[in-house]
PDB file of C-alpha atoms in Angstrom:
ATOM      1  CA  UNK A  24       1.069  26.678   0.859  1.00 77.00           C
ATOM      2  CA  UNK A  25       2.879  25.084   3.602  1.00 83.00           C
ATOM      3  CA  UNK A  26      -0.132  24.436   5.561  1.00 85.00           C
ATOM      4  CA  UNK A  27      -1.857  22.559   2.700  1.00 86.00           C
ATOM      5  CA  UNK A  28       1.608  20.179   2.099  1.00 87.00           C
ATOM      6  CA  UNK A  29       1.307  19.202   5.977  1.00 88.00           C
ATOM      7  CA  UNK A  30      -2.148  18.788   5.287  1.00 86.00           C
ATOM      8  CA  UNK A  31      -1.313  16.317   2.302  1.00 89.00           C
ATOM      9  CA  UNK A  32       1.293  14.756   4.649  1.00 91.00           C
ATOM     10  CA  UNK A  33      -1.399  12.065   6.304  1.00 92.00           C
ATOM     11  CA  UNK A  34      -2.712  10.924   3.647  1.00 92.00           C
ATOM     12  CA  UNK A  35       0.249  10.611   1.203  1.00 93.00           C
ATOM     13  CA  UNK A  36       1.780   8.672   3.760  1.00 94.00           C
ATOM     14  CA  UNK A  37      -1.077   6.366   3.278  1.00 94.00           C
ATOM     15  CA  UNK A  38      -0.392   6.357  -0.015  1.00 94.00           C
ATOM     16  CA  UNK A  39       3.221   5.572   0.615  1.00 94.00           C
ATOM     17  CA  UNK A  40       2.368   2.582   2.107  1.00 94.00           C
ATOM     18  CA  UNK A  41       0.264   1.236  -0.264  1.00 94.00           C
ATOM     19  CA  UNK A  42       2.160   2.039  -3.605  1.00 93.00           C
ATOM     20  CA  UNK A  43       5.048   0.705  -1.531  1.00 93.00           C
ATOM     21  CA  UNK A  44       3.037  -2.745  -1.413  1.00 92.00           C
ATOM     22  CA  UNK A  45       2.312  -2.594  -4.699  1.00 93.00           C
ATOM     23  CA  UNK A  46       5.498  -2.000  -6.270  1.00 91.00           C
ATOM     24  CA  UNK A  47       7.149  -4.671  -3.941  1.00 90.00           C
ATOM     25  CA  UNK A  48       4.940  -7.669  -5.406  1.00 89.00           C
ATOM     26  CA  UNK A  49       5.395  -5.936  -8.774  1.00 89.00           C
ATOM     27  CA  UNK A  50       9.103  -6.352  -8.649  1.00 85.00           C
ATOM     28  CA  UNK A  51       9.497  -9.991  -6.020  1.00 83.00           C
ATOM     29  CA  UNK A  52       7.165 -11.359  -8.009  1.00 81.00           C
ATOM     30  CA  UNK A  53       5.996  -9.673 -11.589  1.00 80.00           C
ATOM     31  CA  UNK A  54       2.132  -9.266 -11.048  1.00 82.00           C
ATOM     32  CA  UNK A  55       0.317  -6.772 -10.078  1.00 86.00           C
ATOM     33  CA  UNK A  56      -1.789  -8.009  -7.107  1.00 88.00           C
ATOM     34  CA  UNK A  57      -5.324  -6.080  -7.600  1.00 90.00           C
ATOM     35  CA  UNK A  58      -6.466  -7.372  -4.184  1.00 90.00           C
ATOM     36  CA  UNK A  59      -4.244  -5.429  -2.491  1.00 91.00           C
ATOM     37  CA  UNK A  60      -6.537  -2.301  -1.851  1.00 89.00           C
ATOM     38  CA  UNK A  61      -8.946  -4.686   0.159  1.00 93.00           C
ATOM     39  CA  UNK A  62      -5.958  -5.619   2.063  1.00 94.00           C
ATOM     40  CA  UNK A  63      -6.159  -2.105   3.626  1.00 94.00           C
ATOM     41  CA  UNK A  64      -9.752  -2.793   3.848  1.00 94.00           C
ATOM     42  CA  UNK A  65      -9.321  -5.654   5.974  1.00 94.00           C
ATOM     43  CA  UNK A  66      -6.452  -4.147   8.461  1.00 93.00           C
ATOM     44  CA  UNK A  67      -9.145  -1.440   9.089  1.00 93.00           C
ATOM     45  CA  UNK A  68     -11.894  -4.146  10.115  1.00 94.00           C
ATOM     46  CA  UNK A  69      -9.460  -6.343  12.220  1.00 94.00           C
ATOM     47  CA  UNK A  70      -8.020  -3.183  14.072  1.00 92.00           C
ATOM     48  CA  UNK A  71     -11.512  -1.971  14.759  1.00 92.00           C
ATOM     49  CA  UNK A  72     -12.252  -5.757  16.246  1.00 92.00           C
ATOM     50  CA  UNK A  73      -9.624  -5.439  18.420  1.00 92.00           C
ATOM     51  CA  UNK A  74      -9.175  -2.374  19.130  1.00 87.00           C
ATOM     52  CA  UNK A  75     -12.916  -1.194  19.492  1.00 83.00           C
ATOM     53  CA  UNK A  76     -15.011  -4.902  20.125  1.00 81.00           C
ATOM     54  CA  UNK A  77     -11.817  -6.781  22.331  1.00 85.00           C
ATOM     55  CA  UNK A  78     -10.880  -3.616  23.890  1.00 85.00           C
ATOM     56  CA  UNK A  79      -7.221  -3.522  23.264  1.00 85.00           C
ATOM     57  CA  UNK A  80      -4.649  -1.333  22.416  1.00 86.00           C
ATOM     58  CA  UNK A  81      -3.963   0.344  19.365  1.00 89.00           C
ATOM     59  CA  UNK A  82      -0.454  -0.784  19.462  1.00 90.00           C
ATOM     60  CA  UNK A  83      -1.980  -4.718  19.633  1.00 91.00           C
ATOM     61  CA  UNK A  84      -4.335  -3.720  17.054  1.00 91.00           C
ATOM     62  CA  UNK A  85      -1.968  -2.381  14.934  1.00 92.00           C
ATOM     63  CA  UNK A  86       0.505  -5.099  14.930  1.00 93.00           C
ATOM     64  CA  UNK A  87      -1.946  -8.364  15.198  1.00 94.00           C
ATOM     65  CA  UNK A  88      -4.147  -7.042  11.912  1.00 94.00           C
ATOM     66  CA  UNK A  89      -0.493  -6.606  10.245  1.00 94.00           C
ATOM     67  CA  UNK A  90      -0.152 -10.247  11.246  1.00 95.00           C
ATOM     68  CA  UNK A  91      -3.676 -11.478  10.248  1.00 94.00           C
ATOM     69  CA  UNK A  92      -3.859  -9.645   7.122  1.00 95.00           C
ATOM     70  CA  UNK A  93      -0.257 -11.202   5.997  1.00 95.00           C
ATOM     71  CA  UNK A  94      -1.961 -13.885   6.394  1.00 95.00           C
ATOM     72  CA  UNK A  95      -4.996 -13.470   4.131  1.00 93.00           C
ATOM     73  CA  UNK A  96      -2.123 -12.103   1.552  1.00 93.00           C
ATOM     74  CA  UNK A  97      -0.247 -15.484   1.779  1.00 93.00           C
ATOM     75  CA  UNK A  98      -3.247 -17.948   0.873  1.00 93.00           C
ATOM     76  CA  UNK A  99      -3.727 -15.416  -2.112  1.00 91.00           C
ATOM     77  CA  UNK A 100      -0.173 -16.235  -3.432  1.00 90.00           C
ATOM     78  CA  UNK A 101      -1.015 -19.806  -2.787  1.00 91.00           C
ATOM     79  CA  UNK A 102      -4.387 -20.562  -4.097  1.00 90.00           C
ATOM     80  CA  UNK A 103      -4.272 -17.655  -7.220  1.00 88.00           C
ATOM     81  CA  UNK A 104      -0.155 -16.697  -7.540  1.00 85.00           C
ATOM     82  CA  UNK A 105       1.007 -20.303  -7.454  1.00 85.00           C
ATOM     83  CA  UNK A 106      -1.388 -22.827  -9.558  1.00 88.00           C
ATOM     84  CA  UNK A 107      -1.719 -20.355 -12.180  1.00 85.00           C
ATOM     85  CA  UNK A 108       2.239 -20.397 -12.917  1.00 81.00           C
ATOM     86  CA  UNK A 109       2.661 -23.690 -12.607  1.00 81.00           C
ATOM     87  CA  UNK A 110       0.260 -23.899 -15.410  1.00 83.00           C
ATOM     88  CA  UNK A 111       2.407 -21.547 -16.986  1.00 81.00           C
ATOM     89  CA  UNK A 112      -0.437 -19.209 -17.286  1.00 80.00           C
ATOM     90  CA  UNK A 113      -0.180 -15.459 -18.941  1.00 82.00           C
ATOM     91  CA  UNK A 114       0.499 -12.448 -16.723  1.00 79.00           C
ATOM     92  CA  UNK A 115      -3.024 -11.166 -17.363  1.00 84.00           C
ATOM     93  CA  UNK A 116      -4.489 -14.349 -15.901  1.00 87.00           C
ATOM     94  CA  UNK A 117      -2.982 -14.114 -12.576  1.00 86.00           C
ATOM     95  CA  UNK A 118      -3.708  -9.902 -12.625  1.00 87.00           C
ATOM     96  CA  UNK A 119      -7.679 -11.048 -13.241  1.00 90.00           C
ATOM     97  CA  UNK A 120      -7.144 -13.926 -10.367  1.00 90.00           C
ATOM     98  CA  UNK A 121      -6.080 -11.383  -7.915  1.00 90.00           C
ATOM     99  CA  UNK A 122      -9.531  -9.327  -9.055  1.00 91.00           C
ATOM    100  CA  UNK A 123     -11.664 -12.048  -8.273  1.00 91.00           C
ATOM    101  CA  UNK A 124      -9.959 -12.906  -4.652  1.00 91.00           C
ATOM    102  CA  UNK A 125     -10.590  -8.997  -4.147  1.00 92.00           C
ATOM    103  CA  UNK A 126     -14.128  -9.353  -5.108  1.00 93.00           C
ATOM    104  CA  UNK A 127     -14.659 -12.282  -2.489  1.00 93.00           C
ATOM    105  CA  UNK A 128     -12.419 -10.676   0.570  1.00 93.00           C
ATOM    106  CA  UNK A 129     -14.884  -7.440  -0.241  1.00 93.00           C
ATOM    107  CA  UNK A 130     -17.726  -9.751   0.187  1.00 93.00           C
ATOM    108  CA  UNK A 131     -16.396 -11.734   2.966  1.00 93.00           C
ATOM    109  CA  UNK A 132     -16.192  -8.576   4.735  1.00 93.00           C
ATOM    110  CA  UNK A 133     -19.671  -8.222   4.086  1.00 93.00           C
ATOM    111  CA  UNK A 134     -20.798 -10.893   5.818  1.00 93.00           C
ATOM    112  CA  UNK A 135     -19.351 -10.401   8.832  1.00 92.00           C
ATOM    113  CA  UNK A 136     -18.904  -6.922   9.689  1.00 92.00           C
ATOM    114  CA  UNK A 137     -22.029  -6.071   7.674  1.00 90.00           C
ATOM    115  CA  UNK A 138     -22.902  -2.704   5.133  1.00 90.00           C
ATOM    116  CA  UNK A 139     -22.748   0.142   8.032  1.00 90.00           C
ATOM    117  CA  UNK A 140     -20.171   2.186   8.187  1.00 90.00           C
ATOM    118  CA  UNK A 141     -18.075   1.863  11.478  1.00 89.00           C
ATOM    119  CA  UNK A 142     -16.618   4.446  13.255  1.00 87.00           C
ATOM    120  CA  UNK A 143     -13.081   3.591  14.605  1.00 88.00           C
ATOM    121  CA  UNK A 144     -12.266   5.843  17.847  1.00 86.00           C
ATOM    122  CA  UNK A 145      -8.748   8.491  17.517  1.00 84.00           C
ATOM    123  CA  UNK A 146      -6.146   6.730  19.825  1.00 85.00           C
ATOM    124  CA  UNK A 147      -4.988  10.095  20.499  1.00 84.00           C
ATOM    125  CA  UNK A 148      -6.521  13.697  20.179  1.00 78.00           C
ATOM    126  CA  UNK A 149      -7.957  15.165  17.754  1.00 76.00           C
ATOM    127  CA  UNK A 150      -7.836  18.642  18.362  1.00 82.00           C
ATOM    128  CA  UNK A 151      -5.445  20.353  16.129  1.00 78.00           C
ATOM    129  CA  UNK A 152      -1.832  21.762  17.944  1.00 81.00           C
ATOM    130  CA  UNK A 153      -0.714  25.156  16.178  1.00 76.00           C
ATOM    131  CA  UNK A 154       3.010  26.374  15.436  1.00 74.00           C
ATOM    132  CA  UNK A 155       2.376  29.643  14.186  1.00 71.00           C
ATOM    133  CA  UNK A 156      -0.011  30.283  11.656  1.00 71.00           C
ATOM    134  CA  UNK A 157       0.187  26.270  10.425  1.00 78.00           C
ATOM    135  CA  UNK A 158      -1.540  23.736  12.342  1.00 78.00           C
ATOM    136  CA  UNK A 159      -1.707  19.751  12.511  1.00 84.00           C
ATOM    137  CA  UNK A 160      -3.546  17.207  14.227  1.00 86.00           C
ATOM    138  CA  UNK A 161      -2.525  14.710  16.841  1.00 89.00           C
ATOM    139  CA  UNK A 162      -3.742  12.321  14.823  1.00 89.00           C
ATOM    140  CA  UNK A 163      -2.035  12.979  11.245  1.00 90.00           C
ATOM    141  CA  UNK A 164       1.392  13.391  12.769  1.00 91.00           C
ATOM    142  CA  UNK A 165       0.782   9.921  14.552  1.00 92.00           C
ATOM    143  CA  UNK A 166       0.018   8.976  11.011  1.00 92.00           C
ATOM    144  CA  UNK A 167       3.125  10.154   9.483  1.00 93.00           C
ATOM    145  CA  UNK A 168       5.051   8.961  12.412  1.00 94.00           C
ATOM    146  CA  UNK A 169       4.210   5.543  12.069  1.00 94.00           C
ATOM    147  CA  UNK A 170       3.735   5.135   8.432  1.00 94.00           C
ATOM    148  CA  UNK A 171       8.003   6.467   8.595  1.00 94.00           C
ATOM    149  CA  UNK A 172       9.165   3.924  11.118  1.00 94.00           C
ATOM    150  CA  UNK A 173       7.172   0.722   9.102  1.00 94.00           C
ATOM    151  CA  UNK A 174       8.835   2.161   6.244  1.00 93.00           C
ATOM    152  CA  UNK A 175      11.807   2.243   7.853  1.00 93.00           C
ATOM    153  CA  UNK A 176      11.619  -1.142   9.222  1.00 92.00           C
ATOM    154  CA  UNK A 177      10.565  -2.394   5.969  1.00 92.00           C
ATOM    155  CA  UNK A 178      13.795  -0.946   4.135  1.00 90.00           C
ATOM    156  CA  UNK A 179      16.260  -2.480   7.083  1.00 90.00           C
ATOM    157  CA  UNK A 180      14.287  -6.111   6.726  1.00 89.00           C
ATOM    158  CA  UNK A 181      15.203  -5.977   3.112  1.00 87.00           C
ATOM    159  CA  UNK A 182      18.500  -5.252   2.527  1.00 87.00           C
ATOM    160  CA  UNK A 183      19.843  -6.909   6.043  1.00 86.00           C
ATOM    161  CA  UNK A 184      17.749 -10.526   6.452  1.00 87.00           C
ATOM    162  CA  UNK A 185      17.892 -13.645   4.511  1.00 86.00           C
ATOM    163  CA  UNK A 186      14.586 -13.634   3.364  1.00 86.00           C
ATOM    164  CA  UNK A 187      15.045  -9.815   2.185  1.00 85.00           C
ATOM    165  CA  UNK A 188      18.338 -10.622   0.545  1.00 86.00           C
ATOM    166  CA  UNK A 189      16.236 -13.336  -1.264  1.00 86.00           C
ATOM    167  CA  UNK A 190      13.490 -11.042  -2.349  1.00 85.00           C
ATOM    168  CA  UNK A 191      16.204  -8.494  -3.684  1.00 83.00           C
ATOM    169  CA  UNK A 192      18.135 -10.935  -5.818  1.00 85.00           C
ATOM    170  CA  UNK A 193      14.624 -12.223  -7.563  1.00 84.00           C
ATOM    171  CA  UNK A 194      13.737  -8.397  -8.094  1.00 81.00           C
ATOM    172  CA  UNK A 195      17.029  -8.361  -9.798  1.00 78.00           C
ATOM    173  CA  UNK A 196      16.471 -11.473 -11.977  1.00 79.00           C
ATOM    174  CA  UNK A 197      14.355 -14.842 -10.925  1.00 79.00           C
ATOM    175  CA  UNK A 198      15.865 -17.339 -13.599  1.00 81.00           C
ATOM    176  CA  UNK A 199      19.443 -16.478 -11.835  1.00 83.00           C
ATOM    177  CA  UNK A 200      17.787 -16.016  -8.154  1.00 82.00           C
ATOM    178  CA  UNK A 201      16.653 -19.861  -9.233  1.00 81.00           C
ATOM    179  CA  UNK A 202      20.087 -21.220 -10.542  1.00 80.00           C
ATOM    180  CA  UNK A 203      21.581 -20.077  -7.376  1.00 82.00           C
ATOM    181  CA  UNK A 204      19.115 -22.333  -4.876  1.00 82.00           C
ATOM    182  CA  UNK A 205      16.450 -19.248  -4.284  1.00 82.00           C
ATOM    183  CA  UNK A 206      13.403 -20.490  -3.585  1.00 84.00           C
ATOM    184  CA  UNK A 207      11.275 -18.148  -5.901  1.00 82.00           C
ATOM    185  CA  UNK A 208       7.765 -19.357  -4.286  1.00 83.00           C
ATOM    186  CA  UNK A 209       8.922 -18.882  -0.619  1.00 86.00           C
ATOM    187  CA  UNK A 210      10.070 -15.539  -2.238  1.00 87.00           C
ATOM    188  CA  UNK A 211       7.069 -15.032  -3.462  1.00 87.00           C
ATOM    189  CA  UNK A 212       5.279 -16.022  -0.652  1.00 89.00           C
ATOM    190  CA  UNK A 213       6.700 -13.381   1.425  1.00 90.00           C
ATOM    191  CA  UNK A 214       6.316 -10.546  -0.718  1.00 90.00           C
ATOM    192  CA  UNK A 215       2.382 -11.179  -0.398  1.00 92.00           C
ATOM    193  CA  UNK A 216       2.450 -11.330   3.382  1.00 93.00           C
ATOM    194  CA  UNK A 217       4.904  -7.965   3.760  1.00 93.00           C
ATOM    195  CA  UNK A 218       2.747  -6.165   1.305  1.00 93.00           C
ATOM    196  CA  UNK A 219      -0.679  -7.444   2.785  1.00 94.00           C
ATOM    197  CA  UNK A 220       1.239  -6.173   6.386  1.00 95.00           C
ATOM    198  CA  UNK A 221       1.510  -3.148   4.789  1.00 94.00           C
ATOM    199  CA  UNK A 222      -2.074  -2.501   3.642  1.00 93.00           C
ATOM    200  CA  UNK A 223      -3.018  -3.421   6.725  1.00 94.00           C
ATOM    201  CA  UNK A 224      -1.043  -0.608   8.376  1.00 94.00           C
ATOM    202  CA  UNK A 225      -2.217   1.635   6.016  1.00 94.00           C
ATOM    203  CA  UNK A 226      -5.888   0.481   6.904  1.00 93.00           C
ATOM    204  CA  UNK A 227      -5.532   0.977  10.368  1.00 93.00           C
ATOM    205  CA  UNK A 228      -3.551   4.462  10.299  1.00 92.00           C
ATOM    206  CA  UNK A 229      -6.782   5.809   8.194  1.00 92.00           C
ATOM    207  CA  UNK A 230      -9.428   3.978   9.968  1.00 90.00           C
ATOM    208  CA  UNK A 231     -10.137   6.783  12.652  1.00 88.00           C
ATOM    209  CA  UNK A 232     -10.173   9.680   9.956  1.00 86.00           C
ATOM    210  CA  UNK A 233     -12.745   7.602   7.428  1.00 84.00           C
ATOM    211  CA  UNK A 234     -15.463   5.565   8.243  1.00 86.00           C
ATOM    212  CA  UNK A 235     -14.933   1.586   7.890  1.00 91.00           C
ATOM    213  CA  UNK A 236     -16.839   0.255   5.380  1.00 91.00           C
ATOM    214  CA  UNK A 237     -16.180  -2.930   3.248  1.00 91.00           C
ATOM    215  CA  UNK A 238     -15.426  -1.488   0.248  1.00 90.00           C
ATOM    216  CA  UNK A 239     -12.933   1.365   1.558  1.00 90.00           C
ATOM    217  CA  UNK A 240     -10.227  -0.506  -0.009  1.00 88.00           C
ATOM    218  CA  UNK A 241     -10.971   0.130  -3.568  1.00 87.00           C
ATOM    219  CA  UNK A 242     -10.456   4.232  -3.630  1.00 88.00           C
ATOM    220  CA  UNK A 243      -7.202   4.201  -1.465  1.00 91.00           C
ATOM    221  CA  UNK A 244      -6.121   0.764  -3.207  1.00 90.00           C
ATOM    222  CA  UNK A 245      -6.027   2.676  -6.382  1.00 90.00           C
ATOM    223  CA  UNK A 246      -4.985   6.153  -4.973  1.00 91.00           C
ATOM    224  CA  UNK A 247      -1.521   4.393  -4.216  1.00 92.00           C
ATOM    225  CA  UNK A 248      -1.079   2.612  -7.538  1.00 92.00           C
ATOM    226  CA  UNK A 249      -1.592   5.872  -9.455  1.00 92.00           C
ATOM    227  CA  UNK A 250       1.266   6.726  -6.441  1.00 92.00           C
ATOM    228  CA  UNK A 251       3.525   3.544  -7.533  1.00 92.00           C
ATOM    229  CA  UNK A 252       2.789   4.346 -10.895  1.00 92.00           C
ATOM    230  CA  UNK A 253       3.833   7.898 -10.552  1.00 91.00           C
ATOM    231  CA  UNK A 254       6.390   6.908  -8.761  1.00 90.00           C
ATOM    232  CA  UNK A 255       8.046   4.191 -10.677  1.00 87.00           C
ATOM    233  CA  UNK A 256       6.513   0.716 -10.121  1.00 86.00           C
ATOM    234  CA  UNK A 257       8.720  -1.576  -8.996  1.00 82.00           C
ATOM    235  CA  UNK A 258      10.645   0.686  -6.808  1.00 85.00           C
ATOM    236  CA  UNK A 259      10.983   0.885  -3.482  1.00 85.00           C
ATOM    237  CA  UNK A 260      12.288   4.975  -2.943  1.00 88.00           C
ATOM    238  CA  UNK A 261      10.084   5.925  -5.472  1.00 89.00           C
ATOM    239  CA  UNK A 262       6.823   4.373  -4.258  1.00 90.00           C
ATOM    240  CA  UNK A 263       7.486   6.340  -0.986  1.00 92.00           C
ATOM    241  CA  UNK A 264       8.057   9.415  -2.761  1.00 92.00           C
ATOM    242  CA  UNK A 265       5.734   8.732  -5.394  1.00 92.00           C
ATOM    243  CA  UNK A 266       2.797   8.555  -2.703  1.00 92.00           C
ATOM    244  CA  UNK A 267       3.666  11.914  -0.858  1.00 94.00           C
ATOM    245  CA  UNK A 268       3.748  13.421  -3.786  1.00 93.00           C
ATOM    246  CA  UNK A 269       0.183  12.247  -4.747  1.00 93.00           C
ATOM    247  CA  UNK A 270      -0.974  13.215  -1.130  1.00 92.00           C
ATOM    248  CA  UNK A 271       0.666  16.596  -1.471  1.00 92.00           C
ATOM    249  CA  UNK A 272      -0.931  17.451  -4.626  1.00 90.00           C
ATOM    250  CA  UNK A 273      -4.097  16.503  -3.517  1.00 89.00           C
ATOM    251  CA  UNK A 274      -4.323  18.949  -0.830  1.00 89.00           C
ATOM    252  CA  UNK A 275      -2.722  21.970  -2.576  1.00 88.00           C
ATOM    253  CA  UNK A 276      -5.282  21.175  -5.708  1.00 85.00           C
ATOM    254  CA  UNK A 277      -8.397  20.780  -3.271  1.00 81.00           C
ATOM    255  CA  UNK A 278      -7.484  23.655  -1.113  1.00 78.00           C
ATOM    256  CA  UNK A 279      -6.346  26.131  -4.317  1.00 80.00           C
ATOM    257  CA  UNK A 280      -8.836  25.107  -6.473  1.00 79.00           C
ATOM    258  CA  UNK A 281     -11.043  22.669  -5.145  1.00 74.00           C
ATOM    259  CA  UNK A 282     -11.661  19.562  -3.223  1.00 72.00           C
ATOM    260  CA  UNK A 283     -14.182  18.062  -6.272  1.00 75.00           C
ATOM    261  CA  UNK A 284     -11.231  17.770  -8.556  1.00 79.00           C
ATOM    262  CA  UNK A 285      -8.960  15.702  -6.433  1.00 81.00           C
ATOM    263  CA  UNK A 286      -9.695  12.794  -8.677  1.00 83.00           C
ATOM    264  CA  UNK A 287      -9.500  14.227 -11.935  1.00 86.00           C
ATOM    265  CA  UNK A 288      -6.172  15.921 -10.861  1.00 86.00           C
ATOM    266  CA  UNK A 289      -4.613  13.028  -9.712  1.00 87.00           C
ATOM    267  CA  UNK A 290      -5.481  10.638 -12.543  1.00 88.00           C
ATOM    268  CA  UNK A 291      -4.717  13.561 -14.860  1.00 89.00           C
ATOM    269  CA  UNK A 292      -0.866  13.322 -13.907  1.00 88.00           C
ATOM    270  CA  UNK A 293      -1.111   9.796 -14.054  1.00 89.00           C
ATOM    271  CA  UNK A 294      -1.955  10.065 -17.584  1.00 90.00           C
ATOM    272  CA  UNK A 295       0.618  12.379 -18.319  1.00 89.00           C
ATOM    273  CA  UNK A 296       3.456  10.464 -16.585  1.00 88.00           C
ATOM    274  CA  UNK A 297       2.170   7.479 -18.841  1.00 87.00           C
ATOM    275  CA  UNK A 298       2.663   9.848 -21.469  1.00 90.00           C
ATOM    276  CA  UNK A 299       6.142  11.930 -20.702  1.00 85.00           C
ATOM    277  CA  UNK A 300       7.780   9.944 -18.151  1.00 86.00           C
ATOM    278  CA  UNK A 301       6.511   5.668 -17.853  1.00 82.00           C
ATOM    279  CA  UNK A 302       9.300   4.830 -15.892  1.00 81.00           C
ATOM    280  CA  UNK A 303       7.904   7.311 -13.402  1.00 81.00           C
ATOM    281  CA  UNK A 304       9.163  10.350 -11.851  1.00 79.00           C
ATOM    282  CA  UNK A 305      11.696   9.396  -8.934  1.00 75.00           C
ATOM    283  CA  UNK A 306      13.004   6.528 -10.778  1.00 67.00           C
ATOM    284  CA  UNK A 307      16.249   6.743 -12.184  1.00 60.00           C
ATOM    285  CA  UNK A 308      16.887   5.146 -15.919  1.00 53.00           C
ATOM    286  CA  UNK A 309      19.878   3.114 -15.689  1.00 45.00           C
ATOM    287  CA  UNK A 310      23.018   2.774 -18.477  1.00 38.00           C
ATOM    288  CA  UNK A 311      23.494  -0.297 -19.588  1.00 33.00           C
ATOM    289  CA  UNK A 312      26.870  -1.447 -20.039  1.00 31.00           C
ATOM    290  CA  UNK A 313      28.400  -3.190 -23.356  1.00 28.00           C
TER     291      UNK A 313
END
């Protein structure tokens, strides 16, 4: 048992990441971004440019596709995010907006990386180091390692900058966030670019365990919002925990029973959190006071 939750360690710390992104839009900014899965998609293919075509360093890689990929999240929050609520259009019109710019990054990425798969090269080793009876991969702890610290980053840039103290009073509420001289688009602006950053990590960290192809992003995209979900969407702590849990479960279900029923097993507690629990699991229901 303990050798399939380090097992599910990897790749719930992928998920981490990526329910993380989602619930932070969710909560700076009230949408869910569906293009966000593709963000991970395109972190992959601009690390393995770098990386693999320019001959650099994973550590360049790593933080350069962050920085290209916020990017790509930014001009969605100003060309879908932006028009569409100064037209004061519904919630599900911006949701369906954020489709369509997945649809066209996922066939941008067509274009110029192509339909074959790519194989992105282990910056470290891949044979496994044992403790014991349990064993673990240079490559997943790097993984783990790296998700922790950007999540750990991530956590100190929110509650101890300007622009993080920003995003955390419109979480709390916008109309007030606006009456005190916020500016809610800015605000929004930068929860795009931190969560594209963050898919973009996530991309990268997987890249040398999956193949890259351009439409790797949808799976894993909505692996961590059943994770956010599960979680509690809109919050940070239980994104995180929300995706290791997912990972974890994962692995003990394909290794106990087996690896086929991943999927069903995963969006079967989805359901039933829907069902039981829709605040999620790790998120804590608050009193309100009279």
């Amino acid at each position: 048992m303990l050798q399939y939750i380090l097992n599910g360690l990897p790749i719930g710390a992928i998920y981490a990441l990526v329910a993380l992104s989602y619930s932070f839009i969710y909560a700076a900014s009230g949408v869910l971004n569906w293009s966000q899965g593709d963000m991970v998609m395109l972190g992959a293919y601009v690390g393995f440019t770098i990386y693999q075509v320019l001959n650099l360093g994973f550590t360049p890689a790593l933080f350069i596709s962050m920085a290209a990929v916020a990017i790509a999240g930014v001009l969605v929050q100003q060309l879908i995010l932006k028009p569409l609520r100064k037209r004061n259009s519904p919630p599900v019109n911006v949701i369906i907006g954020t489709l369509g710019a997945s649809i066209i990054l996922r066939n941008i990425a067509l274009m110029i990386w192509g339909p074959d798969a790519q194989l992105f090269p282990s910056p470290v080793s891949t044979k496994p180091i044992a403790a014991g009876v349990m064993s673990m991969t240079p490559q997943d702890i790097l993984i783990v390692i790296v998700s922790i610290i950007i999540m750990i980053i991530f956590q100190y840039l929110l509650k101890h900058t300007k622009e993080g103290k920003a995003s955390r009073a419109v979480t709390q509420d916008r109309y007030a966030a606006v009456l005190m001289g916020i500016n809610t688009e800015r605000s929004d602006g930068v929860a795009f670019a931190t969560s594209a950053a963050l898919g973009a990590a996530a991309g990268i960290l997987i890249a040398p365990i999956f193949f890259v192809t351009f439409n790797m992003g949808a799976g894993i995209g909505l692996k961590g919002f059943v994770a956010a979900v599960v979680g509690g969407l809109g919050s940070v702590p239980g994104a995180i925990a929300g995706g290791f849990f997912i990972g974890i479960v994962e692995s003990i279900a394909g290794g106990q029973i087996s690896s086929g029923y991943r999927d069903a097993i995963t969006f079967t507690i989805l359901i039933l959190v829907l069902w039981l629990r829709p605040s999620g699991l790790f998120l804590r229901k608050r009193k309100q006071k009279v």
